[in-house]
Coordinates of C-alpha atoms in Angstrom, one line a residue:
Chain A
M1 CA 121.1 43.4 155.7
S2 CA 123.7 41.1 154.2
K3 CA 127.1 40.7 156.2
L4 CA 130.6 39.4 155.2
V5 CA 131.6 37.0 157.9
A6 CA 135.1 35.6 158.1
V7 CA 135.4 32.6 160.8
Y8 CA 139.1 32.3 162.9
N9 CA 139.7 29.4 165.0
D10 CA 143.0 31.2 166.4
D11 CA 143.5 34.3 168.1
R12 CA 147.1 35.1 166.7
K13 CA 145.5 34.7 163.2
L14 CA 142.6 37.0 164.4
M15 CA 145.2 39.5 165.5
Q16 CA 147.0 39.5 162.3
A17 CA 143.9 40.0 160.4
A18 CA 142.9 42.9 162.7
E19 CA 146.0 44.6 162.1
Q20 CA 145.9 44.4 158.5
L21 CA 142.1 45.5 158.5
K22 CA 143.0 48.3 160.4
A23 CA 146.0 49.1 158.2
A24 CA 143.7 49.0 155.1
N25 CA 141.0 51.1 157.0
A26 CA 138.2 48.5 156.6
P27 CA 135.0 49.1 158.3
V28 CA 135.1 46.4 160.5
E29 CA 131.6 46.3 162.3
E30 CA 132.1 43.9 165.2
V31 CA 134.4 41.1 166.5
I32 CA 133.1 38.2 168.2
T33 CA 135.4 36.1 170.2
P34 CA 134.7 33.2 173.1
F35 CA 137.1 35.0 175.4
V36 CA 138.6 38.6 175.8
I37 CA 141.4 39.5 173.9
E38 CA 142.9 42.5 175.5
E39 CA 145.2 43.0 173.1
L40 CA 142.8 43.4 170.4
L41 CA 140.9 46.0 172.6
E42 CA 144.0 48.1 173.3
K43 CA 144.8 48.1 169.7
F44 CA 141.6 49.3 168.5
H45 CA 141.1 51.6 171.5
V46 CA 138.0 50.4 172.8
K47 CA 137.7 51.5 176.3
S48 CA 134.9 50.8 178.6
N49 CA 133.8 53.4 181.2
I50 CA 132.6 50.8 183.4
P51 CA 135.3 50.6 185.9
L52 CA 134.8 54.4 186.6
L53 CA 131.2 54.0 186.8
A54 CA 131.7 51.1 189.4
F55 CA 133.9 53.2 191.6
F56 CA 131.0 55.7 191.6
Y57 CA 128.2 53.0 192.2
G58 CA 130.6 52.0 195.1
L59 CA 130.7 55.6 196.8
F60 CA 126.7 55.7 196.0
G61 CA 126.5 52.2 197.9
V62 CA 128.7 53.4 200.8
T63 CA 126.9 56.5 201.7
S64 CA 123.4 55.0 201.0
V65 CA 124.1 52.0 203.2
F66 CA 125.7 54.2 205.8
A67 CA 122.8 56.7 205.6
A68 CA 120.0 53.6 205.9
L69 CA 122.1 52.4 208.9
Y70 CA 122.1 55.7 210.4
Y71 CA 118.6 56.4 210.1
T72 CA 117.6 53.1 211.2
F73 CA 119.7 52.6 214.3
V74 CA 120.4 56.2 215.2
I75 CA 117.1 58.4 214.3
S76 CA 114.4 56.2 213.9
Y77 CA 114.7 53.2 216.5
P78 CA 117.6 53.9 218.8
L79 CA 117.8 50.7 220.9
N80 CA 120.0 50.1 223.8
I81 CA 122.1 47.1 223.1
G82 CA 124.5 46.4 225.8
G83 CA 125.5 49.8 226.6
K84 CA 127.1 50.2 223.0
P85 CA 126.7 53.8 221.3
N86 CA 123.9 53.7 218.4
L87 CA 126.5 55.0 215.8
S88 CA 128.7 51.8 216.3
L89 CA 131.7 50.3 214.8
T90 CA 129.2 47.2 213.6
F91 CA 128.5 49.5 210.9
P92 CA 131.6 48.8 208.4
V93 CA 130.5 45.2 208.1
L94 CA 127.2 46.0 206.8
M95 CA 128.3 48.9 204.7
F96 CA 131.1 46.6 203.1
V97 CA 128.7 43.8 202.3
G98 CA 125.9 46.3 201.2
T99 CA 128.5 48.2 199.0
V100 CA 129.8 45.1 197.0
L101 CA 126.0 44.3 196.6
T102 CA 125.1 47.9 195.4
T103 CA 128.1 47.8 193.0
V104 CA 127.6 44.4 191.4
L105 CA 123.9 44.7 190.8
T106 CA 124.5 48.4 189.3
T107 CA 127.2 47.4 187.1
V108 CA 125.2 44.2 185.7
V109 CA 122.5 46.7 185.0
T110 CA 124.9 49.1 183.3
F111 CA 126.3 46.4 181.0
F112 CA 122.9 45.4 180.1
V113 CA 121.9 48.9 179.3
Q114 CA 125.2 49.8 177.5
T115 CA 125.0 46.7 175.1
K116 CA 121.4 47.1 174.9
M117 CA 120.6 43.4 176.1
Y118 CA 117.9 42.0 178.5
P119 CA 116.9 38.6 179.5
G120 CA 114.7 37.0 176.7
K121 CA 116.1 39.3 173.9
N122 CA 116.4 37.6 170.6
P123 CA 119.8 37.4 169.2
E124 CA 120.6 40.0 166.6
F125 CA 123.2 37.7 164.8
A126 CA 123.4 34.2 165.0
Y127 CA 126.1 31.9 163.2
P128 CA 127.0 28.2 163.8
G129 CA 130.0 27.9 166.5
I130 CA 129.3 31.4 167.7
N131 CA 129.0 30.1 171.3
D132 CA 131.8 27.7 170.9
D133 CA 135.6 28.4 170.2
K134 CA 135.0 30.3 167.0
M135 CA 136.3 33.9 166.5
L136 CA 134.1 35.8 164.0
V137 CA 134.9 39.0 162.1
L138 CA 131.6 40.9 160.8
I139 CA 131.6 43.4 158.1
D140 CA 128.5 45.1 156.8
K141 CA 128.4 44.8 153.0
A142 CA 126.5 48.1 152.8
D143 CA 129.9 50.1 153.8
L144 CA 132.0 47.9 151.4
T145 CA 132.8 49.2 148.0
P146 CA 133.7 46.3 145.6
D147 CA 137.5 47.0 145.4
V148 CA 137.4 47.2 149.3
E149 CA 135.8 44.1 149.5
T150 CA 138.2 42.1 147.1
K151 CA 141.1 43.5 149.6
V152 CA 139.4 42.4 152.7
R153 CA 138.4 39.0 151.3
Q154 CA 142.2 38.8 150.4
I155 CA 143.2 39.6 153.9
F156 CA 141.1 37.1 155.4
E157 CA 142.6 34.4 153.0
T158 CA 146.1 35.3 153.5
T159 CA 145.7 35.3 157.4
G160 CA 144.0 31.8 157.4
A161 CA 140.4 32.4 158.1
E162 CA 138.6 28.9 158.5
K163 CA 135.7 30.0 156.1
I164 CA 134.6 33.2 154.7
D165 CA 131.0 33.4 154.4
E166 CA 128.0 35.7 153.6
V167 CA 124.8 35.8 155.8
Chain B
M1 CA 171.3 40.8 181.2
K2 CA 172.1 37.6 182.8
K3 CA 174.5 38.9 185.1
R4 CA 175.6 38.4 188.9
F5 CA 174.6 40.6 191.5
E6 CA 177.5 42.6 192.7
F7 CA 177.9 43.7 196.2
S8 CA 179.5 47.1 195.9
K9 CA 181.8 48.7 198.3
K10 CA 179.4 51.3 198.7
L11 CA 176.5 49.1 199.7
K12 CA 179.4 47.3 202.1
T13 CA 180.4 50.6 203.6
I14 CA 176.7 51.6 204.3
S15 CA 175.5 48.0 205.7
F16 CA 178.9 48.0 207.7
V17 CA 178.0 51.6 209.1
L18 CA 174.8 51.0 210.0
M19 CA 175.6 47.6 211.9
L20 CA 178.6 49.7 213.6
I21 CA 175.7 52.0 214.8
G22 CA 173.5 49.4 215.8
L23 CA 176.1 47.7 217.8
I24 CA 177.5 51.2 219.6
T25 CA 173.6 52.0 220.5
A26 CA 173.0 48.4 221.7
V27 CA 176.1 48.4 224.0
M28 CA 174.8 51.7 225.4
A29 CA 171.4 50.6 225.8
F30 CA 172.8 47.1 227.5
A31 CA 174.7 49.3 229.9
A32 CA 172.0 51.9 230.4
D33 CA 168.9 49.7 230.6
K34 CA 168.6 45.8 230.1
H35 CA 164.8 46.0 229.9
R36 CA 164.7 48.4 226.8
F37 CA 167.9 46.7 225.3
W38 CA 166.0 43.3 224.9
T39 CA 162.6 45.0 224.2
N40 CA 164.4 46.4 221.2
I41 CA 166.2 43.2 220.0
L42 CA 162.9 41.6 220.3
Y43 CA 161.1 44.3 218.4
S44 CA 163.7 44.7 215.6
N45 CA 164.4 41.1 215.0
Y46 CA 160.9 40.0 215.0
M47 CA 160.2 42.5 212.3
F48 CA 162.8 41.2 210.2
L49 CA 161.9 37.8 210.7
L50 CA 158.2 38.4 209.8
L51 CA 159.2 40.1 206.6
A52 CA 161.5 37.3 205.7
L53 CA 158.8 34.6 206.5
G54 CA 156.2 36.8 204.5
A55 CA 158.5 36.8 201.6
A56 CA 158.9 33.4 201.8
F57 CA 155.0 33.2 201.7
W58 CA 154.7 35.5 198.8
M59 CA 157.3 33.5 196.8
S60 CA 155.1 30.2 197.4
L61 CA 152.2 31.6 196.4
Q62 CA 153.8 32.6 193.0
Y63 CA 154.5 28.9 192.6
I64 CA 151.3 27.7 193.6
A65 CA 149.6 30.0 191.6
E66 CA 152.0 29.3 188.8
A67 CA 152.3 32.7 188.2
G68 CA 154.4 33.8 185.4
W69 CA 155.0 37.6 185.7
S70 CA 156.9 37.2 188.9
S71 CA 159.5 34.7 188.0
A72 CA 162.2 36.9 186.7
F73 CA 162.5 38.5 190.4
K74 CA 161.7 35.4 192.4
R75 CA 165.5 35.7 193.9
V76 CA 164.4 38.6 195.6
P77 CA 161.6 37.2 197.9
E78 CA 164.1 33.9 197.9
T79 CA 166.8 36.2 199.4
I80 CA 165.0 38.1 201.6
A81 CA 164.0 34.6 203.2
C82 CA 167.8 34.1 203.8
Y83 CA 167.5 36.5 207.1
I84 CA 165.9 33.8 209.0
A85 CA 169.4 32.5 210.1
P86 CA 170.4 35.6 211.8
A87 CA 167.0 36.0 213.2
F88 CA 167.5 32.5 214.9
I89 CA 170.7 33.7 216.4
F90 CA 169.1 36.8 217.8
M91 CA 165.8 34.5 219.0
L92 CA 168.3 32.4 220.6
A93 CA 170.2 35.0 222.5
L94 CA 166.7 36.5 223.5
V95 CA 165.5 33.1 224.7
F96 CA 168.8 32.2 226.8
F97 CA 169.7 35.5 227.9
G98 CA 166.8 38.0 227.8
L99 CA 163.6 36.2 228.3
K100 CA 163.2 37.4 232.2
Y101 CA 163.7 41.2 231.0
V102 CA 160.9 41.1 228.4
Y103 CA 158.4 38.4 229.2
P104 CA 156.5 39.0 232.4
W105 CA 155.5 35.2 232.7
A106 CA 159.3 34.7 233.0
N107 CA 159.7 36.9 236.0
P108 CA 156.6 38.2 237.2
E109 CA 157.9 39.7 240.2
E110 CA 159.8 42.3 238.3
H111 CA 157.0 42.9 236.1
I112 CA 154.0 43.9 238.3
E113 CA 154.6 46.7 240.5
D114 CA 151.3 47.0 242.4
F115 CA 151.3 44.3 245.0
S116 CA 147.2 43.7 244.9
K117 CA 147.4 42.8 241.0
Y118 CA 150.1 40.6 241.5
H119 CA 148.2 38.1 243.2
E120 CA 145.5 37.9 240.5
F121 CA 148.2 37.9 237.7
K122 CA 150.1 35.2 239.4
E123 CA 146.9 33.0 239.2
I124 CA 146.5 33.2 235.9
L125 CA 150.2 32.4 235.1
D126 CA 149.8 29.5 237.4
V127 CA 146.8 28.1 234.8
K128 CA 149.0 29.0 231.8
A129 CA 152.4 27.5 233.4
P130 CA 152.3 24.3 231.3
Y131 CA 152.6 26.4 227.9
L132 CA 154.3 29.2 229.2
N133 CA 157.3 28.0 230.7
K134 CA 161.2 28.5 229.9
N135 CA 161.9 25.1 228.7
F136 CA 158.8 24.6 226.7
F137 CA 159.5 28.2 225.1
I138 CA 162.9 27.0 224.3
V139 CA 161.8 23.8 222.6
R140 CA 159.1 25.7 220.7
T141 CA 161.5 28.3 219.4
L142 CA 163.7 25.5 218.1
V143 CA 161.1 23.7 216.4
F144 CA 159.7 26.7 214.7
F145 CA 163.1 27.6 213.3
L146 CA 163.7 24.0 212.2
V147 CA 160.6 24.1 210.2
W148 CA 161.3 27.5 208.7
F149 CA 164.9 26.6 207.8
A150 CA 164.0 23.3 206.4
T151 CA 161.0 24.4 204.2
V152 CA 162.7 27.5 203.0
G153 CA 166.0 25.7 202.6
I154 CA 164.6 23.4 200.2
L155 CA 163.0 25.9 198.2
R156 CA 166.2 27.7 198.1
K157 CA 168.2 24.5 197.2
L158 CA 165.7 23.4 194.7
S159 CA 166.1 26.8 192.7
K160 CA 169.5 26.4 192.8
K161 CA 169.2 23.2 191.3
E162 CA 167.0 24.4 188.6
D163 CA 169.7 27.0 187.7
A164 CA 172.3 24.5 187.4
D165 CA 170.2 22.1 185.2
K166 CA 170.5 22.9 181.6
S167 CA 168.3 20.0 180.5
G168 CA 165.0 21.4 181.1
A169 CA 163.8 22.6 184.5
L170 CA 160.4 21.4 184.6
K171 CA 161.3 18.6 187.3
W172 CA 162.7 21.0 189.5
F173 CA 159.6 23.7 189.3
E174 CA 157.0 20.8 189.9
K175 CA 159.2 20.2 193.0
S176 CA 159.2 23.8 194.2
R177 CA 155.5 23.7 193.7
F178 CA 155.0 20.4 196.1
Y179 CA 157.3 22.3 198.6
A180 CA 155.7 25.6 198.4
K181 CA 152.7 24.2 199.6
V182 CA 154.8 22.5 202.4
Y183 CA 156.1 25.6 203.4
I184 CA 152.5 27.5 203.6
F185 CA 151.3 24.6 205.6
G186 CA 154.2 24.4 208.0
F187 CA 154.4 28.2 208.1
A188 CA 150.9 28.6 208.9
L189 CA 150.9 26.1 211.5
T190 CA 153.9 27.1 213.4
F191 CA 153.4 30.9 213.1
I192 CA 150.1 30.7 214.9
F193 CA 152.0 29.5 217.8
A194 CA 155.1 31.6 217.0
G195 CA 152.9 34.7 217.3
F196 CA 151.6 33.7 220.5
D197 CA 154.9 33.1 222.1
Y198 CA 157.0 35.9 221.1
L199 CA 154.2 39.0 220.9
M200 CA 150.9 37.7 222.5
S201 CA 152.9 36.2 225.7
L202 CA 154.2 39.9 226.4
E203 CA 150.6 40.2 228.1
P204 CA 150.0 36.8 229.4
Y205 CA 146.7 37.7 230.8
W206 CA 145.5 38.3 227.7
Y207 CA 144.6 36.0 224.5
S208 CA 143.0 36.5 221.2
T209 CA 143.0 33.6 218.5
L210 CA 143.0 35.9 216.0
F211 CA 145.9 37.6 216.9
S212 CA 148.7 35.3 214.8
I213 CA 146.4 35.8 211.8
K214 CA 146.8 39.4 211.7
E215 CA 150.3 39.0 212.2
I216 CA 150.7 36.6 209.0
I217 CA 148.6 38.7 206.9
S218 CA 150.7 41.8 208.2
G219 CA 153.7 40.1 207.2
F220 CA 152.8 39.0 203.8
F221 CA 151.4 42.5 203.0
H222 CA 154.7 44.1 204.5
A223 CA 156.8 41.8 202.7
S224 CA 155.4 42.7 199.3
A225 CA 156.3 46.2 200.3
L226 CA 159.8 45.4 201.0
I227 CA 160.2 43.2 197.6
I228 CA 158.8 46.2 195.8
L229 CA 161.4 48.5 197.4
I230 CA 164.4 46.0 196.5
V231 CA 163.0 45.4 192.9
Y232 CA 163.0 49.2 192.4
F233 CA 166.4 49.3 193.8
L234 CA 167.7 46.2 191.5
N235 CA 165.9 48.0 188.6
K236 CA 167.2 51.4 189.1
K237 CA 171.1 49.4 189.4
A238 CA 170.1 47.7 185.8
Y239 CA 169.9 44.3 187.3
L240 CA 166.1 44.0 186.3
P241 CA 166.0 46.0 183.2
F242 CA 162.8 44.5 181.7
M243 CA 160.5 46.1 184.2
N244 CA 157.4 48.0 182.7
S245 CA 154.5 49.4 184.0
S246 CA 152.5 46.0 183.9
H247 CA 155.0 44.7 186.5
W248 CA 154.6 47.7 188.5
H249 CA 150.9 47.4 188.1
D250 CA 150.8 44.0 189.5
F251 CA 152.9 44.5 192.4
S252 CA 150.2 47.5 193.2
K253 CA 147.5 45.2 193.1
Y254 CA 149.2 43.2 195.7
L255 CA 149.8 46.4 197.9
F256 CA 146.3 47.4 197.4
M257 CA 144.4 43.8 198.2
G258 CA 147.0 43.6 201.2
S259 CA 145.7 46.9 202.6
I260 CA 142.3 45.6 202.3
L261 CA 143.1 42.4 204.0
F262 CA 145.4 44.1 206.7
A263 CA 142.2 46.3 207.5
Y264 CA 140.1 43.6 207.5
A265 CA 142.3 41.5 210.1
W266 CA 142.8 44.7 212.2
Y267 CA 139.0 45.2 212.4
F268 CA 138.0 41.8 213.2
Q269 CA 140.0 41.6 216.1
Y270 CA 139.3 45.1 217.3
M271 CA 135.4 44.9 216.7
L272 CA 135.0 41.6 218.1
I273 CA 136.9 42.8 221.5
W274 CA 135.2 46.0 221.6
Y275 CA 131.8 44.2 220.9
G276 CA 132.3 41.3 223.3
N277 CA 133.1 44.2 226.1
I278 CA 135.0 41.5 228.3
P279 CA 137.3 43.2 230.4
E280 CA 140.3 40.8 230.3
E281 CA 140.2 41.1 226.5
G282 CA 139.4 44.9 226.2
E283 CA 142.6 45.5 228.5
Y284 CA 144.8 45.2 225.4
Y285 CA 143.2 48.0 223.4
F286 CA 142.6 49.9 226.2
L287 CA 146.2 50.2 227.0
R288 CA 147.1 51.1 223.8
R289 CA 144.3 53.5 223.0
F290 CA 143.9 55.3 226.1
H291 CA 147.2 54.8 228.2
F292 CA 149.7 54.6 225.6
S293 CA 148.9 56.8 222.6
Q294 CA 145.5 57.3 220.8
F295 CA 147.4 59.2 218.0
L296 CA 149.6 56.5 217.1
F297 CA 146.8 53.9 217.5
T298 CA 144.9 55.8 215.0
L299 CA 147.7 56.6 212.8
N300 CA 148.6 52.7 212.3
I301 CA 145.3 52.0 210.7
A302 CA 145.6 55.4 208.5
I303 CA 149.0 54.5 207.1
N304 CA 148.3 50.9 206.6
F305 CA 145.0 51.0 205.1
M306 CA 143.9 54.3 204.1
V307 CA 147.1 55.4 202.4
P308 CA 147.9 52.7 200.0
F309 CA 143.9 52.0 199.5
L310 CA 143.2 55.7 198.5
V311 CA 146.5 56.3 196.6
L312 CA 146.6 53.2 194.7
L313 CA 142.9 53.6 193.6
P314 CA 143.5 55.5 190.2
N315 CA 145.0 53.2 187.4
K316 CA 147.6 55.9 186.3
L317 CA 149.2 56.3 189.9
A318 CA 149.0 52.6 190.6
K319 CA 151.4 52.2 187.4
N320 CA 153.8 54.6 188.4
P321 CA 157.1 53.1 189.9
K322 CA 157.8 56.2 191.7
V323 CA 154.4 56.3 193.6
L324 CA 154.6 52.6 194.3
V325 CA 157.9 52.7 195.6
T326 CA 156.9 55.8 198.3
I327 CA 154.1 53.8 199.1
A328 CA 156.2 50.9 199.9
V329 CA 158.6 53.0 202.1
I330 CA 155.5 54.4 203.8
L331 CA 154.2 51.0 204.4
L332 CA 157.3 49.7 205.8
G333 CA 157.2 52.4 208.3
G334 CA 153.7 51.5 209.0
F335 CA 155.0 47.9 209.7
A336 CA 157.4 49.3 212.1
L337 CA 154.5 51.2 213.9
D338 CA 152.3 48.1 213.8
V339 CA 154.7 45.9 215.7
Y340 CA 155.9 48.8 217.7
L341 CA 152.1 49.0 219.1
S342 CA 152.4 45.2 219.8
V343 CA 155.7 45.1 221.8
F344 CA 156.3 48.5 223.4
P345 CA 153.0 49.5 225.4
P346 CA 153.0 46.4 227.8
L347 CA 156.7 46.7 228.2
V348 CA 157.4 50.5 228.4
H349 CA 156.6 50.7 232.2
T350 CA 159.6 48.5 233.0
F351 CA 162.0 50.9 231.4
K352 CA 164.4 53.2 233.8
G353 CA 162.2 56.4 234.5
M354 CA 159.0 55.0 233.8
S355 CA 156.0 53.7 235.8
E356 CA 153.1 51.8 235.5
Q357 CA 150.7 55.0 236.3
H358 CA 152.2 57.3 233.4
I359 CA 153.2 55.4 230.3
H360 CA 154.1 57.1 227.1
P361 CA 155.7 56.0 223.8
V362 CA 159.3 55.9 223.8
F363 CA 161.2 56.1 220.8
G364 CA 164.5 57.5 221.4
L365 CA 168.4 57.0 220.4
Y366 CA 168.6 53.5 221.4
E367 CA 165.1 52.3 219.7
I368 CA 166.3 53.9 216.2
G369 CA 170.2 53.0 216.6
I370 CA 169.2 49.2 217.4
L371 CA 166.7 49.4 214.3
L372 CA 169.4 50.8 212.2
G373 CA 171.6 48.2 213.1
F374 CA 169.2 45.6 212.1
I375 CA 168.3 47.2 208.8
G376 CA 172.4 47.0 208.4
I377 CA 172.6 43.3 209.3
F378 CA 169.4 42.7 207.0
M379 CA 171.1 44.4 204.1
F380 CA 174.3 42.7 204.5
V381 CA 172.7 39.4 204.6
F382 CA 170.5 40.3 201.5
F383 CA 173.2 41.3 199.7
R384 CA 175.8 39.0 200.3
N385 CA 173.3 36.1 199.4
M386 CA 172.2 37.9 196.6
A387 CA 175.9 38.2 195.2
K388 CA 176.5 34.5 195.8
R389 CA 174.2 33.4 193.1
K390 CA 175.2 33.5 189.5
H391 CA 172.4 35.4 188.1
V392 CA 170.0 37.9 189.4
I393 CA 167.5 36.6 186.8
P394 CA 166.5 32.8 187.1
V395 CA 167.8 31.3 183.9
N396 CA 165.9 27.8 183.6
H397 CA 162.6 28.9 185.3
P398 CA 159.9 27.7 182.9
Y399 CA 158.1 31.1 182.9
I400 CA 160.9 33.2 182.5
E401 CA 159.9 34.4 179.3
E402 CA 156.3 35.2 180.3
S403 CA 157.9 37.3 182.8
L404 CA 160.1 39.2 180.8
L405 CA 157.6 39.8 178.2
H406 CA 154.7 40.4 180.6
H407 CA 152.2 43.0 179.5
N408 CA 148.6 43.7 180.6
A409 CA 146.2 45.2 178.5
H410 CA 145.0 48.1 181.1

């Protein structure tokens, strides 16, 4: 599987290229950047459902931590602590902390599942500078017809790509 | 776009009418019941003082964080902070003429009806006398206002110099950043004691070291609501035409964060006192919940926490300026309620026609009238100082372009 790779070192140049590629209907497979370029996501309508999922994880966290606390402190092992009621005002502290923990862990797991990542996985794609300050545009050559390819290469050249490469 | 704010005739009339209403009701209240009159002066004045200081804190936060998005309307918090001047006058009046009507430690005989309680009360007061006495109270008030005048004054002066300096204003911005730190430090240090003095000493037998922290958080939170309200007004009047959904979204983040912070502060004080279960400490909440009003007590946390938290949770509502401004107005009501629950419960029994055995919430003509009067004063001070500045939108601020073109992706 061979890929066409354009390397950029400036996000403004990358944005220009992205706009022109979109206008030319080029089959861009992936864009790899060292930081989040929100305009890029917005322009290409890449929407993540993680915020919504995180909200439901939060709800799940609140109810489950409350249920666990209720079970232990009220049903299973009610203790008289200084005459305070078993269902007490101290619950919110643990509920707050437990909710944050549940949400964070489940969100991370969701992220790994959605991106098909796991610790120790071999990289699907590697290129010098990919973990540095370089921004990469990847296009699968199988998707490209010759005349589209010349056009794409031309776009890369005119927008100031540092390097155009094939892997 | 770079125009001066015009204090229109309509606004002037509104603020003068409000002030007139305030003056008339204040005179009526003074004639009818001096306790109630001074309680109301403390209540309304403290509220706007805290909003002014909270707004200055908000502005300082933007400086030290080097926030760009807010620089185009930094005039708004800067001008809200001008209310410190009238607040000083009213506090001085209260300190010199009204002290014995409001603060039980200044006049224990009149505040305690029950003779058996009186001796116990007097004992506590004698122990606290080195701190809670009239002379030291006056000195502290002067020190507080001196610090606030100086620190806020420097920030305002630097902002004016920045506007006048055409050569590139980074120098003034750097200075403002430094003095913003000075303000935050001075404000935190002085307001801890100001909170103890103005509100907590209404119940001299009670103390909580967390009290002023909660007040500072509340001031910051509700000042953001006031800033949103005024920015919305200026936007409607076309002084801030650049506002887009990203600005509103960032504002709503302040309210959202503030609501959680407020609930946190409210809860840590309440929970610790509830759990500690010490009669001297519990008295504060016992008075408010069981003697004064369970309903208002619950409503306070519902308005100030649940409403902004639940309404501003969905992304679409958080970006909608109309929803946001409605929440801001509700929150200002919530602030009035929060301060009301601090000031009134220990004092209502001294009002005419009330006794210590049966206290209940009092909110009548005098309260509303005097509050309206203070709103009028605040409006007048705000708009007059706004009109004094050459431009509503700062001209030489280094981040002004960023603010005008502010854009968030989501």
